[in-house]
């Protein structure tokens, strides 16, 4: 080990993740030094307020001037765990300009401006590592960026948001409504005071953009990802899923088209069969399937959130980046050479579960079936239950383009005999 040389690290942000990063850097200092090849020295911690005691962090390391910290010029690695787009973006760019490599957990920033960050890293000969940004502790970024770099990934499908998985799991197991389940997620500290990013699917969509970019070697931005959150999922949707032998999960799905020329990325709630491994992902856990031509199907599972699990991923990146710094090498930069077209949601191929309230009289089923046939959508199953001249009809389709399925629903709504389209949910995982 090179004890003359120290790896100087600056930490930006000392919240849930940052405080755990600082703690593990101290408690595992000897192992980290042995693995990197030089001792790690935490030279500064940027916080919003310095007054509060931070166990294990000497007070003289704390500063409220993050910009001055990243401009010191002697920092090897900046760890950014502030979150959000600004000031994180400016601080990371300044860190590169002053010779540091960067480890970040910031999916929102990467999904918004990843290419510019990569370009800045490239320009200054630095590393940009972000294993913690997707699925917390679960190694997923590095497998896609490195281990599977020789294969052709065709699909990434999984649960990448712990908060929403906790809420949906609670609704499924206890019959609770959405509001009640969200309240419990907030009380347990999974959901933040403002849970919008999680429940509206923004967090999962940012992760989907990052995963799609890595999987398909193509730039995919947050705006390219079709996004639906879980706020409209009702206890009755959950009950119909159960009746079909399914549960409801918020899924992120990134797929290469059948002809290989385009990709789609989407986040939405979907029914999945109880026998599917994703149905057994409970609480705030995450799980992601990666399907590749040579490798076949791989499953990654584990804690996708929380201070300590996320710090594990940050520290793994610190070791990788630290080794490169000492050896004067770099890890992989951006790989977006494939430049595949990112197709709209209408091109995604999926299945629908549609519940309709209809008039219970001759010819209604035929009318409904004609609309499906008119858009080339094949019906898998139909279930009807009649009562007092009205009937509830549940139609499950085979796979079809989302645009065709949406057109079917539009026409069904116009039929006089269809009183209400009570719910529409996609079905995945079969
Ligand atoms: N918590 C998780 O489970 C988790 C999992 C994966 C990724 N992440 C990501 O990690 C990052 C940090 O998340 P967190 O949960 O620790 O958030 P957090 O809110 O607990 O911590 C962020 C900290 O940054 C501080 N901060 C804000 N502006 C600052 C500034 N200008 N200078 C210095 N400090 C500043 C805040 O005071 C806060 O203490 C985010 O990008 C988040 O998306 C979090
Ligand atoms: N809010 C995120 C944190 C991890 O990225 C979640 O619930 O999964
Ligand atoms: Na990860």
XYZ file of C-alpha atoms and ligand atoms in Angstrom:
483
model
C 0.000 0.000 0.000
C 1.134 3.535 -0.750
C 0.973 5.216 2.670
C 2.695 8.352 1.355
C -0.219 9.025 -0.964
C -3.635 9.691 0.553
C -6.904 9.616 -1.373
C -8.562 12.917 -0.506
C -12.347 12.803 -0.467
C -14.932 15.583 -0.150
C -18.489 14.716 0.822
C -21.321 16.967 -0.371
C -24.476 16.436 1.701
C -24.775 14.679 5.030
C -28.374 13.467 5.131
C -29.631 9.857 5.130
C -27.035 8.648 2.640
C -24.170 11.082 3.359
C -24.104 10.402 7.116
C -23.874 6.649 6.434
C -21.108 7.176 3.868
C -19.118 9.176 6.441
C -19.727 6.558 9.145
C -18.636 3.599 6.999
C -15.596 5.512 5.685
C -14.471 5.829 9.313
C -15.398 2.388 10.618
C -14.016 0.534 7.563
C -11.040 2.832 7.000
C -8.422 0.054 7.119
C -10.265 -2.229 4.691
C -10.993 0.622 2.298
C -7.320 1.677 2.365
C -6.169 -1.899 1.680
C -8.648 -2.322 -1.189
C -7.876 1.025 -2.807
C -4.133 0.905 -2.175
C -3.879 4.116 -0.124
C -5.557 5.540 2.985
C -8.722 7.553 2.431
C -8.816 10.987 4.014
C -12.143 12.787 4.392
C -11.061 16.407 3.975
C -14.410 18.199 4.072
C -18.144 17.696 4.428
C -20.499 20.253 2.897
C -23.721 20.668 4.878
C -26.534 23.183 5.006
C -26.042 23.987 8.679
C -22.888 23.426 10.763
C -24.420 23.880 14.242
C -25.817 20.358 14.613
C -23.557 17.613 16.083
C -22.737 14.909 13.501
C -21.512 11.775 15.284
C -18.163 10.540 13.962
C -17.462 13.669 11.877
C -14.939 16.146 13.363
C -16.579 19.597 13.516
C -13.692 21.256 11.672
C -14.476 19.232 8.514
C -17.935 20.762 8.204
C -18.527 23.652 5.850
C -21.548 25.369 4.369
C -19.482 26.456 1.354
C -19.676 23.441 -0.956
C -18.333 25.454 -3.895
C -15.126 26.399 -2.072
C -14.688 22.764 -1.028
C -14.851 21.411 -4.599
C -12.560 24.237 -5.798
C -9.711 23.369 -3.391
C -7.782 21.682 -6.186
C -6.331 18.857 -4.061
C -9.478 16.677 -3.909
C -9.280 13.261 -5.593
C -12.933 12.243 -5.278
C -16.079 14.283 -4.665
C -19.066 12.314 -3.379
C -22.304 14.149 -4.195
C -25.272 13.104 -2.049
C -27.177 16.382 -1.884
C -29.712 15.358 -4.540
C -31.759 17.475 -6.980
C -30.552 19.229 -10.098
C -29.026 22.425 -8.675
C -26.668 23.105 -6.981
C -25.559 19.470 -7.496
C -24.963 19.938 -11.242
C -22.795 23.054 -10.786
C -20.827 21.447 -7.957
C -20.107 18.273 -9.943
C -19.004 20.258 -12.989
C -16.747 22.439 -10.823
C -15.317 19.301 -9.185
C -14.322 17.924 -12.608
C -12.777 21.279 -13.578
C -10.631 21.119 -10.444
C -9.307 17.626 -11.091
C -11.629 15.429 -9.015
C -13.537 12.326 -10.039
C -17.159 12.140 -8.921
C -19.342 9.529 -7.239
C -23.023 10.442 -7.074
C -26.375 8.892 -6.084
C -28.306 11.560 -7.987
C -30.684 9.883 -10.463
C -32.717 13.063 -10.987
C -29.637 14.925 -12.235
C -28.304 12.013 -14.312
C -31.665 11.545 -16.057
C -31.860 15.285 -16.759
C -28.295 16.022 -17.787
C -26.218 12.821 -17.856
C -24.561 13.484 -21.261
C -23.242 16.911 -20.151
C -21.803 15.390 -16.967
C -20.148 12.597 -18.930
C -18.712 15.170 -21.327
C -17.270 17.194 -18.447
C -15.740 14.032 -16.928
C -14.240 13.117 -20.308
C -12.840 16.603 -20.867
C -11.030 16.540 -17.537
C -9.948 12.890 -17.634
C -12.107 12.015 -14.637
C -14.494 9.246 -13.604
C -18.278 9.604 -13.163
C -19.679 6.716 -11.101
C -23.276 6.342 -9.886
C -24.143 2.814 -8.751
C -26.276 4.223 -5.915
C -28.492 6.183 -8.319
C -30.454 3.113 -9.443
C -31.822 0.485 -7.064
C -29.670 1.554 -4.094
C -27.378 -1.224 -2.892
C -28.202 -3.582 -5.755
C -25.330 -3.821 -8.236
C -27.066 -2.939 -11.488
C -25.273 0.021 -13.042
C -21.914 -1.758 -13.064
C -23.326 -5.038 -14.446
C -24.925 -3.107 -17.320
C -21.951 -0.812 -17.861
C -19.251 -3.469 -17.588
C -20.250 -7.111 -17.023
C -22.854 -7.161 -19.824
C -20.926 -4.843 -22.162
C -20.154 -7.803 -24.427
C -23.765 -8.950 -24.693
C -26.893 -7.493 -26.287
C -29.488 -6.458 -23.736
C -33.044 -6.660 -25.057
C -35.127 -5.844 -22.022
C -34.869 -4.466 -18.497
C -37.963 -4.887 -16.350
C -38.357 -4.359 -12.658
C -39.381 -2.636 -9.486
C -37.049 0.311 -8.932
C -38.897 2.385 -6.347
C -39.076 1.170 -2.768
C -41.673 3.641 -1.492
C -44.309 2.756 -4.078
C -43.598 -0.954 -3.730
C -44.187 -0.632 0.009
C -47.519 1.162 -0.609
C -48.778 -1.313 -3.237
C -47.656 -4.275 -1.128
C -49.536 -2.868 1.861
C -52.681 -2.375 -0.275
C -52.382 -5.947 -1.520
C -51.720 -7.683 1.784
C -54.070 -5.673 4.034
C -56.765 -4.459 1.626
C -55.862 -0.870 2.605
C -56.702 1.993 0.242
C -53.983 4.105 -1.378
C -54.247 7.018 1.101
C -54.037 4.754 4.136
C -51.045 2.855 2.751
C -49.255 6.139 1.907
C -49.838 7.349 5.467
C -48.134 4.239 6.829
C -45.225 4.602 4.368
C -44.760 8.185 5.584
C -44.925 7.192 9.255
C -42.269 4.520 8.715
C -39.986 7.021 6.963
C -40.131 5.393 3.493
C -42.108 8.175 1.844
C -40.800 11.715 2.153
C -42.870 14.656 3.433
C -43.516 15.456 -0.244
C -43.926 12.004 -1.787
C -44.638 13.325 -5.318
C -41.400 12.104 -6.922
C -42.090 8.567 -5.728
C -45.875 8.196 -6.092
C -46.132 10.029 -9.417
C -43.378 7.821 -10.842
C -40.726 10.541 -11.449
C -38.103 8.704 -9.361
C -38.721 5.416 -11.190
C -38.785 7.209 -14.561
C -35.372 8.794 -13.874
C -34.027 5.338 -13.031
C -35.645 3.880 -16.177
C -33.943 6.563 -18.300
C -30.553 5.683 -16.781
C -31.117 1.932 -17.187
C -32.302 2.255 -20.787
C -29.301 4.407 -21.665
C -26.897 1.837 -20.237
C -28.740 -1.196 -21.606
C -29.126 0.068 -25.177
C -26.040 2.333 -25.510
C -28.360 5.165 -26.468
C -29.212 8.473 -24.836
C -32.554 8.270 -23.055
C -33.775 11.300 -21.131
C -36.415 11.579 -18.442
C -38.811 13.156 -20.976
C -38.477 10.080 -23.208
C -39.915 7.845 -20.497
C -43.679 7.318 -20.439
C -44.687 7.829 -16.806
C -47.773 6.938 -14.784
C -47.679 6.848 -10.985
C -49.683 4.845 -8.468
C -52.073 7.523 -7.175
C -54.975 6.152 -9.237
C -54.533 2.533 -8.131
C -57.571 1.667 -6.011
C -58.391 -1.089 -3.538
C -60.813 -2.405 -6.182
C -58.008 -2.590 -8.819
C -56.048 -4.600 -6.301
C -59.058 -6.866 -5.703
C -59.566 -7.466 -9.466
C -55.873 -8.273 -9.765
C -56.274 -10.850 -6.993
C -59.273 -12.392 -8.782
C -57.048 -12.876 -11.823
C -54.274 -14.469 -9.731
C -52.194 -11.289 -10.028
C -50.912 -8.392 -7.939
C -50.188 -4.791 -8.921
C -46.626 -3.413 -9.045
C -45.142 -0.159 -10.326
C -42.864 -1.405 -13.083
C -40.078 0.208 -15.070
C -39.808 -1.445 -18.483
C -37.128 -0.666 -21.062
C -37.327 -2.678 -24.285
C -35.645 -2.948 -27.625
C -38.188 -3.189 -30.493
C -38.568 -6.512 -32.321
C -36.669 -5.147 -35.352
C -33.938 -3.756 -33.084
C -34.094 -0.215 -34.486
C -35.789 1.543 -31.581
C -36.362 1.318 -27.834
C -39.155 2.238 -25.450
C -38.949 3.141 -21.772
C -42.005 3.312 -19.544
C -43.057 3.383 -15.910
C -46.603 2.475 -14.920
C -48.561 0.245 -12.564
C -49.227 -3.195 -14.018
C -50.773 -6.482 -12.990
C -48.307 -9.332 -12.760
C -49.119 -12.981 -12.021
C -48.547 -14.089 -8.430
C -46.277 -16.841 -9.759
C -43.912 -14.254 -11.277
C -40.833 -13.583 -9.079
C -41.585 -9.827 -9.066
C -44.864 -10.556 -7.246
C -42.795 -11.785 -4.274
C -40.896 -8.523 -3.935
C -42.305 -7.099 -0.726
C -41.951 -3.913 1.313
C -39.395 -1.372 0.102
C -37.314 -3.948 -1.782
C -36.381 -3.611 -5.465
C -35.873 -6.299 -8.109
C -34.857 -5.989 -11.745
C -34.757 -8.522 -14.575
C -32.260 -8.036 -17.364
C -32.733 -10.124 -20.514
C -29.732 -10.391 -22.798
C -29.185 -12.441 -25.939
C -26.265 -14.544 -24.730
C -26.748 -14.375 -20.959
C -30.489 -15.112 -20.953
C -32.470 -13.819 -18.010
C -30.732 -12.314 -14.965
C -32.443 -11.153 -11.781
C -31.073 -8.527 -9.404
C -32.780 -8.248 -6.021
C -32.193 -6.395 -2.754
C -32.624 -3.189 -0.776
C -33.186 -0.383 -3.257
C -33.298 2.441 -0.720
C -32.194 3.498 2.750
C -29.105 5.283 4.029
C -26.903 2.305 4.760
C -27.697 0.180 1.645
C -27.254 3.224 -0.582
C -23.960 4.079 1.149
C -22.747 0.553 0.300
C -23.085 1.354 -3.406
C -21.432 4.770 -2.961
C -18.446 3.218 -1.185
C -18.090 0.511 -3.851
C -17.799 3.319 -6.389
C -15.323 5.152 -4.151
C -13.051 2.078 -4.140
C -13.256 1.747 -7.954
C -12.633 5.432 -8.584
C -9.894 5.559 -5.923
C -8.034 2.685 -7.599
C -8.211 4.477 -10.953
C -6.905 7.696 -9.399
C -3.896 5.921 -7.918
C -3.149 4.050 -11.143
C -3.766 7.035 -13.406
C -6.518 5.175 -15.270
C -10.230 5.737 -15.823
C -13.366 3.642 -15.854
C -15.828 3.589 -18.746
C -17.240 6.860 -20.031
C -20.576 7.376 -21.768
C -21.541 4.686 -24.282
C -24.280 6.087 -26.515
C -22.906 5.064 -29.902
C -25.984 2.998 -30.904
C -28.160 6.137 -31.167
C -31.359 4.110 -31.383
C -34.600 5.984 -31.787
C -36.607 6.284 -28.575
C -40.114 5.365 -29.699
C -43.293 6.770 -28.087
C -45.465 4.796 -25.671
C -47.908 3.992 -28.493
C -45.278 1.660 -29.949
C -44.783 -0.283 -26.711
C -46.328 -3.750 -26.900
C -48.372 -4.686 -23.863
C -51.619 -6.290 -22.661
C -54.655 -4.562 -21.151
C -57.056 -5.631 -18.417
C -60.217 -3.569 -18.953
C -63.249 -3.511 -16.642
C -66.450 -2.197 -18.231
C -69.938 -1.591 -16.872
C -72.294 -2.437 -19.751
C -75.993 -2.898 -20.480
C -76.864 -6.588 -20.146
C -78.715 -7.136 -23.426
C -78.264 -9.111 -26.636
C -75.491 -7.969 -28.962
C -73.448 -5.953 -26.426
C -70.657 -8.499 -26.214
C -70.546 -8.683 -30.006
C -70.353 -4.855 -30.244
C -67.460 -4.796 -27.771
C -65.656 -7.653 -29.548
C -66.029 -5.874 -32.916
C -64.198 -2.823 -31.584
C -61.264 -4.951 -30.434
C -61.156 -6.761 -33.789
C -61.320 -3.432 -35.643
C -57.979 -2.447 -34.109
C -56.430 -5.875 -34.574
C -56.388 -6.472 -30.825
C -56.893 -10.106 -29.933
C -58.907 -10.916 -26.807
C -57.450 -13.463 -24.384
C -60.300 -13.809 -21.852
C -63.721 -12.268 -21.187
C -65.558 -12.553 -17.895
C -69.112 -11.291 -17.444
C -71.247 -10.952 -14.369
C -74.820 -9.714 -14.799
C -77.192 -8.089 -12.362
C -80.527 -6.208 -12.869
C -80.071 -5.449 -16.570
C -76.469 -4.272 -16.078
C -73.315 -6.343 -16.335
C -69.694 -5.971 -15.488
C -67.388 -7.162 -18.204
C -63.686 -7.847 -17.725
C -61.657 -8.194 -20.906
C -58.000 -9.221 -20.942
C -56.217 -8.809 -24.258
C -53.250 -10.472 -25.874
C -50.196 -8.336 -26.558
C -50.777 -5.391 -28.896
C -49.318 -1.925 -29.481
C -50.370 0.481 -26.739
C -51.728 2.879 -29.403
C -54.169 0.194 -30.636
C -55.272 -0.616 -27.093
C -55.824 3.056 -26.349
C -57.887 3.437 -29.531
C -60.032 0.467 -28.444
C -60.705 2.093 -25.070
C -61.561 5.395 -26.784
C -64.193 3.683 -28.933
C -65.590 1.633 -26.063
C -66.195 4.852 -24.133
C -68.343 6.123 -27.029
C -70.713 3.133 -27.060
C -74.146 3.877 -25.538
C -74.250 0.373 -24.133
C -70.960 0.948 -22.241
C -71.973 2.859 -19.107
C -68.437 3.199 -17.744
C -64.868 2.064 -18.369
C -64.307 1.324 -14.693
C -60.588 0.569 -14.870
C -57.762 -0.063 -17.292
C -54.550 -1.689 -16.231
C -51.682 -3.149 -18.197
C -50.733 -6.773 -17.621
C -47.058 -7.754 -17.704
C -44.830 -10.653 -16.816
C -46.483 -13.482 -18.774
N -32.292 7.843 0.727
C -32.287 6.843 -0.160
O -32.806 5.761 0.087
C -31.597 7.026 -1.487
C -31.402 5.896 -2.298
C -30.747 6.042 -3.534
C -30.332 7.295 -3.931
N -30.565 8.367 -3.128
C -30.086 9.659 -3.590
O -29.072 10.123 -2.705
C -29.089 11.542 -2.643
C -29.224 11.968 -1.189
O -30.420 11.433 -0.674
P -30.740 11.460 0.894
O -31.843 10.489 1.089
O -29.495 11.314 1.690
O -31.328 12.936 1.036
P -31.352 13.822 2.346
O -32.362 14.889 2.106
O -31.480 12.979 3.566
O -29.885 14.470 2.362
C -29.473 15.501 1.529
C -28.666 16.451 2.400
O -28.065 17.436 1.581
C -28.107 18.654 2.308
N -27.956 19.775 1.395
C -28.881 20.326 0.574
N -28.343 21.359 -0.117
C -27.053 21.433 0.261
C -25.991 22.281 -0.099
N -26.143 23.241 -1.005
N -24.771 22.085 0.487
C -24.611 21.097 1.384
N -25.596 20.255 1.779
C -26.801 20.432 1.214
C -29.428 18.635 3.028
O -29.404 19.513 4.131
C -29.520 17.159 3.437
O -28.971 16.942 4.718
C -30.228 11.982 -3.569
O -29.735 12.208 -4.854
C -31.126 10.744 -3.590
O -31.928 10.667 -4.749
C -31.162 8.259 -1.915
N -37.278 7.298 -2.923
C -36.554 6.214 -3.505
C -35.199 6.118 -2.861
C -34.264 5.212 -3.580
O -33.862 5.727 -4.796
C -37.334 4.922 -3.319
O -38.339 4.899 -2.585
O -36.973 3.927 -3.930
Na -27.447 0.217 -7.512
